[in-house]
XYZ file of C-alpha atoms in Angstrom:
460
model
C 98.827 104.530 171.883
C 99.738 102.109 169.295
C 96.108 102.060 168.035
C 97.190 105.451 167.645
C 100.055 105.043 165.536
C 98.406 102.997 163.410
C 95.737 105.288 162.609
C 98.212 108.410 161.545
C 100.504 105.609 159.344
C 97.364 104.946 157.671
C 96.378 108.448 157.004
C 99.705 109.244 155.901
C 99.321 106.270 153.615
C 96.201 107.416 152.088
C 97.426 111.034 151.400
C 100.490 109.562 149.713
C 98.912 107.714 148.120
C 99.466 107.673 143.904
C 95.884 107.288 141.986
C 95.628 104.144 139.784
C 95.644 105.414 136.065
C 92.260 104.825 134.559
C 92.970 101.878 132.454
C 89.362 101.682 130.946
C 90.580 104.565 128.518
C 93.533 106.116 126.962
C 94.209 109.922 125.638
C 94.303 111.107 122.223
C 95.273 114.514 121.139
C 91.315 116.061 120.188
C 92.295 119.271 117.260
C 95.705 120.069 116.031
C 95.384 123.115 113.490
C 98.395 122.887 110.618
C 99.527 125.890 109.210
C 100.997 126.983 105.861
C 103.877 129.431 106.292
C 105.277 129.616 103.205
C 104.427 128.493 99.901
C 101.970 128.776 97.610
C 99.277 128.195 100.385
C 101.382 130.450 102.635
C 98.746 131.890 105.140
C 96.008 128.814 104.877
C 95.303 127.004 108.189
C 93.411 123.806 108.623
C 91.953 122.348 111.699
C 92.284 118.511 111.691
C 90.264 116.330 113.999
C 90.255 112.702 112.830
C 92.726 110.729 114.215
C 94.541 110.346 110.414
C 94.866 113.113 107.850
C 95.763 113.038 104.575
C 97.177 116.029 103.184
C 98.516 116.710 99.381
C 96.878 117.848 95.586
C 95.122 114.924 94.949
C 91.136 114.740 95.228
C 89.762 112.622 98.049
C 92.391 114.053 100.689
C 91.810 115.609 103.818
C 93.722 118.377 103.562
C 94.166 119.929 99.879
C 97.038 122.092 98.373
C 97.860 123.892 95.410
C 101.424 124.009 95.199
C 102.749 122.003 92.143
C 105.657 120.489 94.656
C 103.396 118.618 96.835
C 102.336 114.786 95.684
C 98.399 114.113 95.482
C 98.881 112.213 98.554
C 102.162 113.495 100.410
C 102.047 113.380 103.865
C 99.937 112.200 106.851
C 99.417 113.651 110.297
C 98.312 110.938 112.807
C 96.993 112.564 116.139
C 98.461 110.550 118.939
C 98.408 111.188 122.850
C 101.116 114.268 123.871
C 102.152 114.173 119.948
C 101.616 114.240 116.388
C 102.688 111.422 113.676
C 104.078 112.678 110.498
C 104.180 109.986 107.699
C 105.892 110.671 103.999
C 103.065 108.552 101.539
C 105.950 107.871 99.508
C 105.771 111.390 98.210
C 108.203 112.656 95.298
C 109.903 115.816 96.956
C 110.225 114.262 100.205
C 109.553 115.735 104.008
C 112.145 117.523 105.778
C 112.726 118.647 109.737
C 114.953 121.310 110.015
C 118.406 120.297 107.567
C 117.212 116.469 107.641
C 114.972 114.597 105.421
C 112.184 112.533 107.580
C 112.956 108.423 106.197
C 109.850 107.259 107.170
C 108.054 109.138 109.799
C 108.813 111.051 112.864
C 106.869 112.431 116.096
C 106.327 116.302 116.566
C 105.904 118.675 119.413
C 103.719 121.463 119.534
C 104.953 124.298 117.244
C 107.421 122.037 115.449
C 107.812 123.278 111.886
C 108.414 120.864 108.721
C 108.762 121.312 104.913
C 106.896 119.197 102.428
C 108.316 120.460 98.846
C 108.688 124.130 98.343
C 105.863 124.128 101.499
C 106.822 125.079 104.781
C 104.133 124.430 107.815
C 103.626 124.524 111.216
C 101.674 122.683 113.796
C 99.470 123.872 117.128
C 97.817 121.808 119.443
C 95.102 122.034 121.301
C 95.434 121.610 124.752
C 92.417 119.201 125.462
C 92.284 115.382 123.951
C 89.649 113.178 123.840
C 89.631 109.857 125.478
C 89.511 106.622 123.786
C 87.503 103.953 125.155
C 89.092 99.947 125.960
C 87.696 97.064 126.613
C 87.508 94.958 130.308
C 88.503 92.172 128.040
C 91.878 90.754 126.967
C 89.882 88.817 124.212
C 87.502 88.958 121.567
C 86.852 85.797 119.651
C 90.038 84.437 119.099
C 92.205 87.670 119.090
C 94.034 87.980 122.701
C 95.908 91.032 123.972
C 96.031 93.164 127.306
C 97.687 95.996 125.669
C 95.905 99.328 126.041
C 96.280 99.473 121.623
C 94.731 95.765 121.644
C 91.878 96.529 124.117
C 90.519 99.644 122.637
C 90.513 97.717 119.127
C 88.666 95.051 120.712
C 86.391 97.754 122.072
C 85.428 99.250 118.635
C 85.345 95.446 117.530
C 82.414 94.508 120.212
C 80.403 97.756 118.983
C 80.473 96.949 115.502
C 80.116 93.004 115.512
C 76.402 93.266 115.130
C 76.227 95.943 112.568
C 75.556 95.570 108.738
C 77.848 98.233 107.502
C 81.028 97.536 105.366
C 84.385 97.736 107.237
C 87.453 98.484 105.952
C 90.426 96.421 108.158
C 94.015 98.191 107.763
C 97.234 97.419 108.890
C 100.525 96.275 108.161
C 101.605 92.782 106.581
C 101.240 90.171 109.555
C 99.509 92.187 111.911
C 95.920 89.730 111.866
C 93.771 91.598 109.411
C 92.115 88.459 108.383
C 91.842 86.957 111.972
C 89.799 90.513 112.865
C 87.449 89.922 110.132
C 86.600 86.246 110.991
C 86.645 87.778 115.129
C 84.106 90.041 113.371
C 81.947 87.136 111.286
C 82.027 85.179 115.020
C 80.669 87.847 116.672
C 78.207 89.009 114.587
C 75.697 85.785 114.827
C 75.492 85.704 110.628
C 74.542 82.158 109.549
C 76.008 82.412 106.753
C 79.875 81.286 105.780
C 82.678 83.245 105.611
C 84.196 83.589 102.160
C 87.482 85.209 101.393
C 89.045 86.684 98.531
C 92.130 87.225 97.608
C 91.600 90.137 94.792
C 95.485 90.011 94.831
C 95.849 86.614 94.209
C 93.233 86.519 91.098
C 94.240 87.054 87.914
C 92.735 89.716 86.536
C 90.780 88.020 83.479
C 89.337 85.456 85.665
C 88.162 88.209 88.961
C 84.904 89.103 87.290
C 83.932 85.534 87.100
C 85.353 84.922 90.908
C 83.534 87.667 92.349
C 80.436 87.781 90.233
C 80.199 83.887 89.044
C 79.643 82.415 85.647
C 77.094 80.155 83.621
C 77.460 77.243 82.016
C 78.891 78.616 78.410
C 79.673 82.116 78.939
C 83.632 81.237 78.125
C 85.673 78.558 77.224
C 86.118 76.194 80.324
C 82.844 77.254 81.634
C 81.773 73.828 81.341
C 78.957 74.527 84.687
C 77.405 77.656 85.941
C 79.137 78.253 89.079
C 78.447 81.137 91.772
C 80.968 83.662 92.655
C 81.707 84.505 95.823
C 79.290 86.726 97.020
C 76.532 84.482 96.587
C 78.989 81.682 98.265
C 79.363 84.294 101.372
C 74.847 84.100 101.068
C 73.954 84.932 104.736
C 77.441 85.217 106.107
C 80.749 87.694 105.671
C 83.017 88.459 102.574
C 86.430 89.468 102.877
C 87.501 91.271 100.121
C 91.401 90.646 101.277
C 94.279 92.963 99.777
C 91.107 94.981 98.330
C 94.074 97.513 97.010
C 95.074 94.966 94.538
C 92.124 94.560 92.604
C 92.167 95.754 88.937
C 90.625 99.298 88.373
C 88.329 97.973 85.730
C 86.917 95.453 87.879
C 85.961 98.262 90.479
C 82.575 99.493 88.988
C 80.967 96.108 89.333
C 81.792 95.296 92.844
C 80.481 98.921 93.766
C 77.101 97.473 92.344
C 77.367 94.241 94.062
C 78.423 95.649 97.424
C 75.680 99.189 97.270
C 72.752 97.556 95.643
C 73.714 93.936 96.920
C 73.283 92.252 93.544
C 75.179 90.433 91.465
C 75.079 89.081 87.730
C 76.551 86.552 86.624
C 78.860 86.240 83.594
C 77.078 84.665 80.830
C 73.563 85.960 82.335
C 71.880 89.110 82.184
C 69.464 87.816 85.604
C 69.804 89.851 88.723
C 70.369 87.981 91.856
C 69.656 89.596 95.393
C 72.795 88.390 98.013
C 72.888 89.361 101.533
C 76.364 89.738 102.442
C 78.499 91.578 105.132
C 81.422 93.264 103.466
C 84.823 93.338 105.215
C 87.716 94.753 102.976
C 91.630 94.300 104.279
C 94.531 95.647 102.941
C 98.071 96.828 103.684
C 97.824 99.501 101.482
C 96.805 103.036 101.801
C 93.654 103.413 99.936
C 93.394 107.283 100.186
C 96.656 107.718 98.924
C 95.508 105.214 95.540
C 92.706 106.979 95.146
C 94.415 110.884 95.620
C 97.072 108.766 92.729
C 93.893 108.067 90.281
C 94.964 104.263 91.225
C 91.390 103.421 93.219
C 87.460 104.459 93.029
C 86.817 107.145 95.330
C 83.300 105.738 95.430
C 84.375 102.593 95.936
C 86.753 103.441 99.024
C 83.309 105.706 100.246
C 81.260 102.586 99.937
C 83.670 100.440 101.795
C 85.270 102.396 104.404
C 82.149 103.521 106.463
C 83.541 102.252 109.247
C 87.525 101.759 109.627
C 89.407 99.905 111.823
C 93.406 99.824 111.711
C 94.893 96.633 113.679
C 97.830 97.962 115.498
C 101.664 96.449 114.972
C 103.330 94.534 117.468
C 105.566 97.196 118.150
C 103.307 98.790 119.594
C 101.707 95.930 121.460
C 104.579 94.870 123.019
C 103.122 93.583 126.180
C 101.381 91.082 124.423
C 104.006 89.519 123.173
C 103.997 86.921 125.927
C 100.267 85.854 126.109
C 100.402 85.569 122.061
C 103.812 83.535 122.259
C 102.056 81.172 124.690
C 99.402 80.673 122.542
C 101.492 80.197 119.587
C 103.481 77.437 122.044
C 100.394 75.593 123.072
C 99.562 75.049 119.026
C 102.862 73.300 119.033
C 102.330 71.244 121.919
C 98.914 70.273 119.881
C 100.662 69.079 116.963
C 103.947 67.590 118.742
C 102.689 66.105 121.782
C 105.314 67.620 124.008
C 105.545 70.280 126.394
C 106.895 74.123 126.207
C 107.646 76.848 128.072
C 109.477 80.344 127.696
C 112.584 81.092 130.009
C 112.179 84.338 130.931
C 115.358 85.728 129.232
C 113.602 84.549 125.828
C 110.704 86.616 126.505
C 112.832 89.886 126.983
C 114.460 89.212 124.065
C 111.164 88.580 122.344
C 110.027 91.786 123.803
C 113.170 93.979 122.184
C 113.018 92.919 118.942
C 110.924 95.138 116.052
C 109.152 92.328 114.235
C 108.270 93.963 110.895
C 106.311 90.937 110.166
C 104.259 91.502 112.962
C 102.247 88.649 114.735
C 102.904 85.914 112.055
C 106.704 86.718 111.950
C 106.306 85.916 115.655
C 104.089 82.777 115.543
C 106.987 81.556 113.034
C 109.642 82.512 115.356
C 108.036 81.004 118.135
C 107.337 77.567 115.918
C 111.155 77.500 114.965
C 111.940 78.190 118.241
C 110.329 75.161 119.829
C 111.837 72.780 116.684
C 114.496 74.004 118.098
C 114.234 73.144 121.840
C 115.652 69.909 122.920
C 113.797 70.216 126.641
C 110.898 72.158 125.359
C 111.973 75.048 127.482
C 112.616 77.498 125.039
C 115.319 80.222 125.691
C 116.791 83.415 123.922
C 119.294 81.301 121.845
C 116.175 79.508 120.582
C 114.818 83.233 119.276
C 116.252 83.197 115.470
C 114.503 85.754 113.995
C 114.572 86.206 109.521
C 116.521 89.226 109.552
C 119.337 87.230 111.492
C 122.277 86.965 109.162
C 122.861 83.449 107.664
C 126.281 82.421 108.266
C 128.743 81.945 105.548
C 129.296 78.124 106.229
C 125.295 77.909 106.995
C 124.995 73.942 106.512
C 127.071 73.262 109.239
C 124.954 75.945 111.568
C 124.065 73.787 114.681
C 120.756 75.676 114.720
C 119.447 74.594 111.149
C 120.944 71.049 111.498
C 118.399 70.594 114.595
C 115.149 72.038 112.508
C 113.456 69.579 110.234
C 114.971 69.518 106.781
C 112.099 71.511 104.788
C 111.835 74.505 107.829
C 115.977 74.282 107.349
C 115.740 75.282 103.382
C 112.812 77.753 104.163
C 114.676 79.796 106.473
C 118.068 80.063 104.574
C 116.040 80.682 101.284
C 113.649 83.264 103.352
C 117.046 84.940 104.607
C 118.738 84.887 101.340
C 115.365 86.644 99.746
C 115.087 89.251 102.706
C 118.932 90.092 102.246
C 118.633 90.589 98.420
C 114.965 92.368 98.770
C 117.325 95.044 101.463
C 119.860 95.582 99.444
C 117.605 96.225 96.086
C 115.346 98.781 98.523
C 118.617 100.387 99.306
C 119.645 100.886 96.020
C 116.171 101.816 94.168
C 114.995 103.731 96.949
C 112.166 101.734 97.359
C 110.887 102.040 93.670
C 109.152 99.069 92.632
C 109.063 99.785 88.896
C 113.428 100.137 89.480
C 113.158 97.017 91.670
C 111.709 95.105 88.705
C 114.234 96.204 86.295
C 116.801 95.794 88.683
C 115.994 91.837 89.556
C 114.822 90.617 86.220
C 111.281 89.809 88.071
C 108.550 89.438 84.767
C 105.485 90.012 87.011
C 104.829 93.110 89.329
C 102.089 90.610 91.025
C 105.350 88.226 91.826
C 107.625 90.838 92.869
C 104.909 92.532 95.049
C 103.941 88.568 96.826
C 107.893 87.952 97.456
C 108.087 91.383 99.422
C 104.339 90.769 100.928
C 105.751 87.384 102.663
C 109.182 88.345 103.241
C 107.638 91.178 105.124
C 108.797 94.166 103.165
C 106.298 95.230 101.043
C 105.149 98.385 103.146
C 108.598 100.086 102.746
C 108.304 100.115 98.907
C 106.357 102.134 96.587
């Protein structure tokens, strides 16, 4: 009888039984058509199937409109699973949900209705989506993450390593672009080294010469020939880092070197063959530079093949605690001592927004254990930037106990990001009024104090 029992528990088990989600692939909305219902276009429809669409009067968009109110790159529709992503591209007339204007970006239902100018448009979804595939790993190369937005990066990473093509790396300030292109170099089994450059960091009279390389003569100071860096990366992988950055007239010739994989020298008129992987990063949106007249449109063809965008950390945040680990053992490397996170200092790790993504983290988590007189490291360890600096900071108990340099660097980091706020709230975001506004001589040096504080992405 109790043989019995057991038998009809165990049935009644099985049939309530819930299903384990399949966690070897997410969902992604698969066609969402946009319509035009008043405007200039009024009556147009558009069926968009990419996960990211561009849509304004430039060339090069996805999605192209007449009306004189719409920006050449206004607005971008990002399908996502159950909903739909609109993004303003920094656009002049704004975008607008029902009385309010849309800051930033905002999710929409199916049949939600939003203005863009003197456009108004709708969007319908279709009902199926497509499925996305992940990876069984929490790794590739030295990038870690069991996040269903890490894994299925890591699974278009693995497909790609061994391929030739050009990719194109996006993503926000801090989020690893550079650590996925060296993942990439890893994997791929290239003999050759892995050369980056900065295009942002170059000044423009010298980035012919750094990309292309020089002879002996060809200017003053050329006192050697000297390769550039393609034929330094021989073999191996270039990263063309911050790629947005690089001067218009400067464009043409790295189209040559990267679709004919030659270079010539400055100072030479020889051809040299090079070999090189291409891997171009930037925060920037390309499509919306080149829809602005600012970037190639043969140039962003040539290098975006094949695009991979590295997701934020806010949208990660279950990693949070493998990558904080690994951040701690780097410490324990270069200290000697032990660390470990309190649990209460990984929820509040876990809350916060991080807008500098994974290396506003790692530096968190470095202060942190400075900070740590048992190495167990707990929420009042967890300063973050953004934290207000108090009035009478020098006598702050927190920044007595960090070493004196990592003590100047965060109150002069704070001091910056507090400034760099309240100039975005009173420009709007305008970098040319930003300028102006904080007597800054060089757009380059404005642009690299909002690139480290972490703010460049919200100005335009």
């Amino acid at each position: 009888m109790a043989g019995a029992h057991e038998t009809s528990v165990d049935r009644l088990t099985a049939t309530l039984q819930v299903p384990k989600p399949d966690e070897s692939v997410r969902h992604r909305l698969r066609r969402v058509e946009l319509e035009v219902t008043d405007g200039v276009d009024a009556g147009r429809r558009f069926t968009l199937t990419a996960e990211q669409s561009i849509c304004g009067r430039g060339s090069g968009v996805d999605v192209q409109l007449a009306d004189a109110s719409i920006s050449a790159a206004h607005f971008e529709l990002v399908l996502l699973e159950g909903v739909v992503m609109l993004r303003d591209l920094g656009s002049h007339n704004g975008l607008w949900v029902g009385l309010g204007r849309v800051p930033d970006r905002i999710a929409l239902l199916d049949g939600a209705e939003f203005r863009a100018g003197r456009c108004h448009f709708r969007i319908h979804f279709d009902e199926q989506q497509t499925t996305v595939p992940l990876s069984a790993a929490h790794e590739f190369a030295t990038l870690q993450g069991r996040s269903a937005a890490a894994r299925e990066l890591f699974a278009r990473l693995e497909r790609m390593a061994s391929w030739h093509l050009p990719v194109l790396v996006l993503g926000e300030t801090g989020t690893g672009k550079e650590e996925v292109a060296r993942a990439l170099h890893a994997a791929s089994a290239r003999p050759g080294a892995f050369v980056v450059m900065d295009c942002g960091a170059v000044a423009p009279h010298l980035a012919e010469s750094v990309v292309l390389g020089f002879s002996k003569g060809a200017f003053t100071g050329a006192i050697a020939d000297r390769p550039g860096c393609f034929e330094e990366a021989e073999g191996g992988t270039i990263l063309l880092d911050e790629i947005g950055e690089l001067p218009i007239e400067l464009q043409p010739k790295l189209l040559r070197a990267i679709d004919r994989g030659e270079v010539i020298r400055v100072g030479e008129s020889r051809v040299r063959k090079v070999n090189v992987r291409v891997i171009a990063a930037t925060l920037r949106d390309l499509r919306t530079d080149v829809a602005n007249g600012r970037f190639r449109l043969d140039l962003y063809q040539r290098i975006a093949p094949v695009v991979v965008r590295v997701p934020p950390l806010r949208d990660r945040a279950e990693d949070i605690p493998m990558l904080a680990a690994r951040f701690l053992r780097g410490m324990e490397e270069r200290t000697g001592r032990a660390y470990s996170l309190r649990e209460d200092a990984i929820e509040r790790l876990q809350a916060l927004e991080w807008t500098g993504n994974v290396r506003q983290l790692r530096h968190v988590i470095e202060r942190a254990a400075y900070l740590s007189r048992s190495g167990l490291v707990t929420r009042h360890e967890i300063v973050i930037d953004d934290d207000p600096v108090p009035a009478a900071a020098l006598d702050d108990e927190e920044l007595l106990r960090l070493p004196l340099q990592e003590a100047c660097e965060r109150l002069k980091t704070a001091f910056e990001t507090r400034y760099c706020d309240r100039l975005l709230a009173e420009t709007g975001g305008n970098i040319d009024a930003g300028l102006e506004r904080s007597g800054y001589q060089s757009r380059k040096g404005f642009r690299d104090l909002l690139r480290r504080i972490g703010r460049l992405h919200l100005w335009k």
